CSV table of C-alpha atoms and ligand atoms in Angstrom, one decimal:
chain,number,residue,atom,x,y,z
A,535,UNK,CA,116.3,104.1,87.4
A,536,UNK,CA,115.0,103.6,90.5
A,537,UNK,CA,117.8,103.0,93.9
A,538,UNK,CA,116.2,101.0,96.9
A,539,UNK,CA,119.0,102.6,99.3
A,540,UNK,CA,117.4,104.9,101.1
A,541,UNK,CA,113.8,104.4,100.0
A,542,UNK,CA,110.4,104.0,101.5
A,543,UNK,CA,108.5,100.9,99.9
A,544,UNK,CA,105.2,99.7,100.0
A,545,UNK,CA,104.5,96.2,99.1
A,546,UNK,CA,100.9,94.9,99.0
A,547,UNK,CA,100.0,91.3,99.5
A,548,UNK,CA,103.4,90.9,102.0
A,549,UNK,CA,102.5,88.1,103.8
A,550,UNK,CA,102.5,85.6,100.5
A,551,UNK,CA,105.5,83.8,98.3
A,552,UNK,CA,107.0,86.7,96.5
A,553,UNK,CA,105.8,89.3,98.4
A,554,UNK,CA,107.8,88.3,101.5
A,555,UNK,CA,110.4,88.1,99.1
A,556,UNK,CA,109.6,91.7,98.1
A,557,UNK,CA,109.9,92.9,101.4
A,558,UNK,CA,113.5,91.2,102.6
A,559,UNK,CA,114.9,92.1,99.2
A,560,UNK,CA,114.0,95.7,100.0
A,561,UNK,CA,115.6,95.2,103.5
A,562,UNK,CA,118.7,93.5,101.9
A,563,UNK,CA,118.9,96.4,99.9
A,564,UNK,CA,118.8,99.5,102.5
A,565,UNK,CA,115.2,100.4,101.6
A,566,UNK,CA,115.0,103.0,104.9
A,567,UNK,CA,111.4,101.6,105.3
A,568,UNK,CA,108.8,98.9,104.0
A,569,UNK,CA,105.5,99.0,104.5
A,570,UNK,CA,104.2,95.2,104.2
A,571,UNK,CA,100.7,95.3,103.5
A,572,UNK,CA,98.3,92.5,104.6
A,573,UNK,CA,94.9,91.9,105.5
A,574,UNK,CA,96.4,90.0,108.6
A,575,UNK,CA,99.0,92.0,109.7
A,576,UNK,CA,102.0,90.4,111.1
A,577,UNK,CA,105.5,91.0,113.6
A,578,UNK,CA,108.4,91.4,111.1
A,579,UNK,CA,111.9,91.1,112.9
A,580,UNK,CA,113.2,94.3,111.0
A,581,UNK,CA,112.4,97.4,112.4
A,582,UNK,CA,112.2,99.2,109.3
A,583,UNK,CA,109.1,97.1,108.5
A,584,UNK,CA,105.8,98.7,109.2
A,585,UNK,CA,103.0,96.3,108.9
A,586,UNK,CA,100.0,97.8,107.3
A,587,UNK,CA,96.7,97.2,107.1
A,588,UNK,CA,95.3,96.4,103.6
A,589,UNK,CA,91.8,94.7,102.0
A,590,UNK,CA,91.7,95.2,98.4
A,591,UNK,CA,88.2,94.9,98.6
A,592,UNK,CA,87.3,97.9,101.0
A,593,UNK,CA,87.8,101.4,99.5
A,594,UNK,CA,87.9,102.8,102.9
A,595,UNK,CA,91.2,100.6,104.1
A,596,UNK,CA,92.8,101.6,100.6
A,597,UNK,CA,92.4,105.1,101.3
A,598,UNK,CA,93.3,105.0,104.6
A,599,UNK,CA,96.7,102.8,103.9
A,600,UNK,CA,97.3,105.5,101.4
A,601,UNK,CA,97.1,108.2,103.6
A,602,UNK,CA,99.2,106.4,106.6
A,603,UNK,CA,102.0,105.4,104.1
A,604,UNK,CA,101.8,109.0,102.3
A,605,UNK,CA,105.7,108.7,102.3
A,606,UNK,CA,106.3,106.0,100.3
A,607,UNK,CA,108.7,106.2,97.2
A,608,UNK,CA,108.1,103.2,95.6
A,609,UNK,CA,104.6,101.2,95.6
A,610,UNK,CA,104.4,97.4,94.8
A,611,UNK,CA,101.0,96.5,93.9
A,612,UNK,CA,101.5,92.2,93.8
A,613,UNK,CA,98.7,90.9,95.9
A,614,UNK,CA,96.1,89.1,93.8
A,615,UNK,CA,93.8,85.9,94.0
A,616,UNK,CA,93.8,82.9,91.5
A,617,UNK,CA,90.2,81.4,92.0
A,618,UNK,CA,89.4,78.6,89.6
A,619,UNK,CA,86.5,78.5,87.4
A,620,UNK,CA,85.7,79.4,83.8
A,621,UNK,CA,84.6,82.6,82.5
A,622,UNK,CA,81.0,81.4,81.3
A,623,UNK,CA,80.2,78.9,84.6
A,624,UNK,CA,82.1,80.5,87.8
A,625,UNK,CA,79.9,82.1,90.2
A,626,UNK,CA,79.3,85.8,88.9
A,627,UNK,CA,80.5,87.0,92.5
A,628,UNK,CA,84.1,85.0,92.0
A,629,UNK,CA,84.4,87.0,88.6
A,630,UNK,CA,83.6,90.2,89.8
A,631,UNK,CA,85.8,89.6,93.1
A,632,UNK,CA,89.1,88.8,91.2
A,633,UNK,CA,88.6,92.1,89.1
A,634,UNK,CA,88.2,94.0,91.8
A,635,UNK,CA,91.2,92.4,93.9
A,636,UNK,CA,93.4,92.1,90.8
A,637,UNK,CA,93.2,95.1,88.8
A,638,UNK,CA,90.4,98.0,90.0
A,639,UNK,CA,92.2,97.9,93.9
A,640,UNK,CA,95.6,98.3,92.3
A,641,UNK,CA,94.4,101.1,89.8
A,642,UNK,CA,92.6,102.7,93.0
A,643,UNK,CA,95.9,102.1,95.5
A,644,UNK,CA,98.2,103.4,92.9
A,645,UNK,CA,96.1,107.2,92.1
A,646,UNK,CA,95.8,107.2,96.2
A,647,UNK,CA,99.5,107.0,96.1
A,648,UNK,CA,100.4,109.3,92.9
A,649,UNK,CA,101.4,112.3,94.5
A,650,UNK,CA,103.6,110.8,96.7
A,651,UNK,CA,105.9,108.8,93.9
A,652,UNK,CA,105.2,112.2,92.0
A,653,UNK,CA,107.4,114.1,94.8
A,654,UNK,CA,109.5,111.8,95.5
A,655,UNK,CA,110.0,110.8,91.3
A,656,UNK,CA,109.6,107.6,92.5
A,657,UNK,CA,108.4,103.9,90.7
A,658,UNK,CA,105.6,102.3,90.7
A,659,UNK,CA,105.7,98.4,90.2
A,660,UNK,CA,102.8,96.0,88.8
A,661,UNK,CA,103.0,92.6,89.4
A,662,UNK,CA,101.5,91.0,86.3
A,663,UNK,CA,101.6,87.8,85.0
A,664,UNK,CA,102.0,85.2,82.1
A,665,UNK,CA,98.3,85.2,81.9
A,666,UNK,CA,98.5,88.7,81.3
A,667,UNK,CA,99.4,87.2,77.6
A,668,UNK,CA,97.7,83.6,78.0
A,669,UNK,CA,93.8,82.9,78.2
A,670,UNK,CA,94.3,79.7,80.6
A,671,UNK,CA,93.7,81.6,84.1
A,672,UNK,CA,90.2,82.6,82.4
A,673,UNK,CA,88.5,85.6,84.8
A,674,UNK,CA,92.7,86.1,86.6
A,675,UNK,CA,94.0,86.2,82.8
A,676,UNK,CA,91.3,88.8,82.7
A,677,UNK,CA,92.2,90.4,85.4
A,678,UNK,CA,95.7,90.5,84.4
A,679,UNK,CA,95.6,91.6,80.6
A,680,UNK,CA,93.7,94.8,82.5
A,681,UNK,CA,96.7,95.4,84.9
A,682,UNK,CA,99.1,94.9,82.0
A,683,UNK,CA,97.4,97.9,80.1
A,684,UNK,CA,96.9,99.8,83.3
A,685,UNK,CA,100.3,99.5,83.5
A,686,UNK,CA,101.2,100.8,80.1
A,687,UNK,CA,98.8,103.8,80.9
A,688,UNK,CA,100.2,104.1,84.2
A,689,UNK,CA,104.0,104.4,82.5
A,690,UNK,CA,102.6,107.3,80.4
A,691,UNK,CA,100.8,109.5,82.8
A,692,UNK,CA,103.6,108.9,85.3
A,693,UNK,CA,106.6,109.5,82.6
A,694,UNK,CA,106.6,113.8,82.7
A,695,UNK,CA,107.2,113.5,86.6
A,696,UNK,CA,109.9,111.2,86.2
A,697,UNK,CA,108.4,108.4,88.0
A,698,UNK,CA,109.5,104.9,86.8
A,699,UNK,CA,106.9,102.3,86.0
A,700,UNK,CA,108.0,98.5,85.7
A,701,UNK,CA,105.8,95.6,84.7
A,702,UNK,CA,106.5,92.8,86.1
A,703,UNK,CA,105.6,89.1,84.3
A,704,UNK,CA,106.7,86.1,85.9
A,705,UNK,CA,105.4,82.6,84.6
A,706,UNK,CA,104.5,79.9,87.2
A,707,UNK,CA,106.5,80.4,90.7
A,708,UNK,CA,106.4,78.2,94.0
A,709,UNK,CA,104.5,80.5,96.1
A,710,UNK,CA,101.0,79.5,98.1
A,711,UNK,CA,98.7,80.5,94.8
A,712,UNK,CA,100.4,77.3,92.9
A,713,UNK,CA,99.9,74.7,96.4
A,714,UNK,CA,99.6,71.6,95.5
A,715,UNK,CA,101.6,71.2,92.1
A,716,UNK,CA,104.7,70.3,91.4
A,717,UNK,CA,107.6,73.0,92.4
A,718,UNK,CA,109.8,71.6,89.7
A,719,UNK,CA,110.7,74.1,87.0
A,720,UNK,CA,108.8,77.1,88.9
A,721,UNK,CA,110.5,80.0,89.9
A,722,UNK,CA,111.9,81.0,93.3
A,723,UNK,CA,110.3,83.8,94.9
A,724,UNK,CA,113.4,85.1,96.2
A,725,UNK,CA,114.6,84.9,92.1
A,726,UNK,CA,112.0,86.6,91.4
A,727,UNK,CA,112.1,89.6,94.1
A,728,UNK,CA,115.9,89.6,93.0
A,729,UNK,CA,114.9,90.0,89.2
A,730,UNK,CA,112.3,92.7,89.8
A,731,UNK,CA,115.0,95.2,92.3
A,732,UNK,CA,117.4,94.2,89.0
A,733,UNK,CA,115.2,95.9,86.6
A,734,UNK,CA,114.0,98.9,89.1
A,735,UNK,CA,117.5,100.2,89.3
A,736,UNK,CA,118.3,99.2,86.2
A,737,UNK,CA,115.4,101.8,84.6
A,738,UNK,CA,113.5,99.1,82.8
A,739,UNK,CA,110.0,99.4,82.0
A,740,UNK,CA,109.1,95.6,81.4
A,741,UNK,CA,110.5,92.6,83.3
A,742,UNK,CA,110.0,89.1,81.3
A,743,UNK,CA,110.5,87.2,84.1
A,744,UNK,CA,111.7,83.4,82.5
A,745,UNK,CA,111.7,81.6,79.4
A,746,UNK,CA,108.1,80.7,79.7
A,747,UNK,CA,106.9,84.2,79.6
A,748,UNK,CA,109.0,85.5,76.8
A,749,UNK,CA,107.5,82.8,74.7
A,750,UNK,CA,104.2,83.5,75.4
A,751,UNK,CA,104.9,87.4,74.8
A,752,UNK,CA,106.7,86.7,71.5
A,753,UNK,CA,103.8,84.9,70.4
A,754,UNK,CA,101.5,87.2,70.3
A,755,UNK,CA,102.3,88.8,67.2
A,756,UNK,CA,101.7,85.5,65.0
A,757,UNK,CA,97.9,84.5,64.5
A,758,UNK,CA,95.8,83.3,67.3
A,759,UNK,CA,96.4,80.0,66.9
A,760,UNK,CA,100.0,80.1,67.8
A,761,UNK,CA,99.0,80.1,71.3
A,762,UNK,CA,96.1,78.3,71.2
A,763,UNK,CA,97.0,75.1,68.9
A,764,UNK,CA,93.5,73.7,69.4
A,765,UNK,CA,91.9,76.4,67.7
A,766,UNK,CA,93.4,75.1,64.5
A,767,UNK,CA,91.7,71.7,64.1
B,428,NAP,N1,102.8,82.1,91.9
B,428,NAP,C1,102.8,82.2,90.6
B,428,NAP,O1,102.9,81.2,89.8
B,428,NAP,C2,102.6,83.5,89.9
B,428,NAP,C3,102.8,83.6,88.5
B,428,NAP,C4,102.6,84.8,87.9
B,428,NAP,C5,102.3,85.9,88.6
B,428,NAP,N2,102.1,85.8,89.9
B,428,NAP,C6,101.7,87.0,90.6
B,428,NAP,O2,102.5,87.3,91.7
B,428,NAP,C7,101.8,88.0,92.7
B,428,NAP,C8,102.1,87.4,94.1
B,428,NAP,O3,101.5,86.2,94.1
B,428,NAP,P1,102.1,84.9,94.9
B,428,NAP,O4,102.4,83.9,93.9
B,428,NAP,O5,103.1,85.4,95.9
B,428,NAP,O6,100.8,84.4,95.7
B,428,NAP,P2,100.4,84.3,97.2
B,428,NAP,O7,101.5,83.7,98.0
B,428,NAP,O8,99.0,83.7,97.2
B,428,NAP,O9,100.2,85.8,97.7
B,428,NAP,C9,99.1,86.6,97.3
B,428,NAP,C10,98.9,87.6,98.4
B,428,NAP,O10,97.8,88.5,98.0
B,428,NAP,C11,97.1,88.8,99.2
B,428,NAP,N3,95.7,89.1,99.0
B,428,NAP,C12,94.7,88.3,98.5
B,428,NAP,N4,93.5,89.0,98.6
B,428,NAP,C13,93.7,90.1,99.2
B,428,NAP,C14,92.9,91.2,99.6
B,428,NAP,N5,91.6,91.2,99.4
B,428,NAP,N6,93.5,92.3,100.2
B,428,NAP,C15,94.8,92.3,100.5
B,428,NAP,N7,95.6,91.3,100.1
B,428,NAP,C16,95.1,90.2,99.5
B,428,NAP,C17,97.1,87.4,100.0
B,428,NAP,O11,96.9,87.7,101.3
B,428,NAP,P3,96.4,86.6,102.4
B,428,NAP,O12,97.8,86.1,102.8
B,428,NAP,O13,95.7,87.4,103.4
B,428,NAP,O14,95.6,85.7,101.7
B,428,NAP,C18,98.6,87.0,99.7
B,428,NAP,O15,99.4,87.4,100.7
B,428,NAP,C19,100.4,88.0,92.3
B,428,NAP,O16,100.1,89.3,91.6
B,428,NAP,C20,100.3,86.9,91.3
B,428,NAP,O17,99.3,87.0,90.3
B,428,NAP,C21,102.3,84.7,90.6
């Protein structure tokens, strides 16, 4: 189990629905400091937030935002794009772009970060998704069955040194990477950041965030077609 009283967190993506959430959750729960991570840093009215400047897609800033917040206790790693477009037809550059934002930046952030959550037996936190379990989001679903294995590999290397690691799946949640469609039966961000702290000190490993998700996950051990009824006919 993992207390936010008293720690350092680090939450990338800060400026967006649930990562805002993230960081005044961390607040609301005495977290001594946040580091909210953006490519466009802004003015937080807590003084225990440190903006922090982050691009996924530049090695250099993730090494640099590594070495700057070398005292953080528990890292976030939710930032991540959902461009649409198929896997066979979307420009190659929009594929290779969501990989690299949605699962190689987070693998690279998180060994940057190692030691420090190894000294501090600290937790590391991925922010997966539904389509870590569901084809529909195409190159992001991609993306996001990588993180959810990086995750589990994560857990293992990261177990001996006592550092927690909690994947995190929530299904569709009114944030600005779902503008546009209806908010009605989404999840809240704040929900959500409330959900994830839940788990964290609770010592999970796995958060299932809602209904939808726990579907999805449970049906992945019947044949294919469970999920995809279209595959039948
Ligand atoms: N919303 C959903 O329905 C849903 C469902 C399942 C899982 N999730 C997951 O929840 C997490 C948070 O998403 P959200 O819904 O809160 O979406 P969001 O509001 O769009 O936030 C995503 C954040 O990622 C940041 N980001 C994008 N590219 C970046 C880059 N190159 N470098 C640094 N930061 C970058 C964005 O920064 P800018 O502000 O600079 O663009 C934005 O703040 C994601 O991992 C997402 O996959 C969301």
């Amino acid at each position: 189990m993992t207390l936010l009283k008293d720690s350092t967190v680090l939450v990338t993506g800060a400026n967006g629905g649930i990562g805002a959430a993230l960081v005044q959750a961390a607040l609301d729960r005495g977290a001594r400091r946040v580091y909210a991570a953006a490519r466009t840093e802004k003015q937080w009215d807590d003084e225990r937030v440190v903006p922090l400047h982050l691009d996924l897609t530049d090695a250099v800033s993730i090494e640099q935002a590594a070495a700057t917040a070398s005292d953080t206790t528990v890292l976030i790693n939710n930032a991540a794009i959902f461009p649409h477009g198929d896997l066979l037809t979307a420009p190659w550059e929009q594929v290779t772009e969501v990989i690299e934002i949605n699962l190689t930046a987070p693998i690279r952030l998180t060994r940057a970060l190692a030691p420090a959550l190894r000294s501090a037996k600290g937790a590391l936190v991925n922010v997966n998704s539904v389509l870590s379990w569901f084809a529909v989001g195409k190159a992001h679903s991609v993306s996001k069955a990588g993180l959810w294995m990086a995750t589990n590999a994560f857990r293992l290397e990261l177990a001996p040194d006592g550092v927690q690691v909690l994947g995190v799946y929530p299904g569709p949640t009114d944030t600005p990477m779902q503008a546009g469609k209806d908010p009605a039966g989404m999840n809240k961000p704040a929900d959500v950041a409330t959900a994830i702290y839940d788990a964290l000190e609770a010592g999970e490993h796995e958060l299932l965030v809602d209904d939808m998700t726990r579907k999805v996950h449970s049906a992945l051990s019947a044949p294919v077609t469970a999920l995809y009824p279209a595959l039948a006919q």
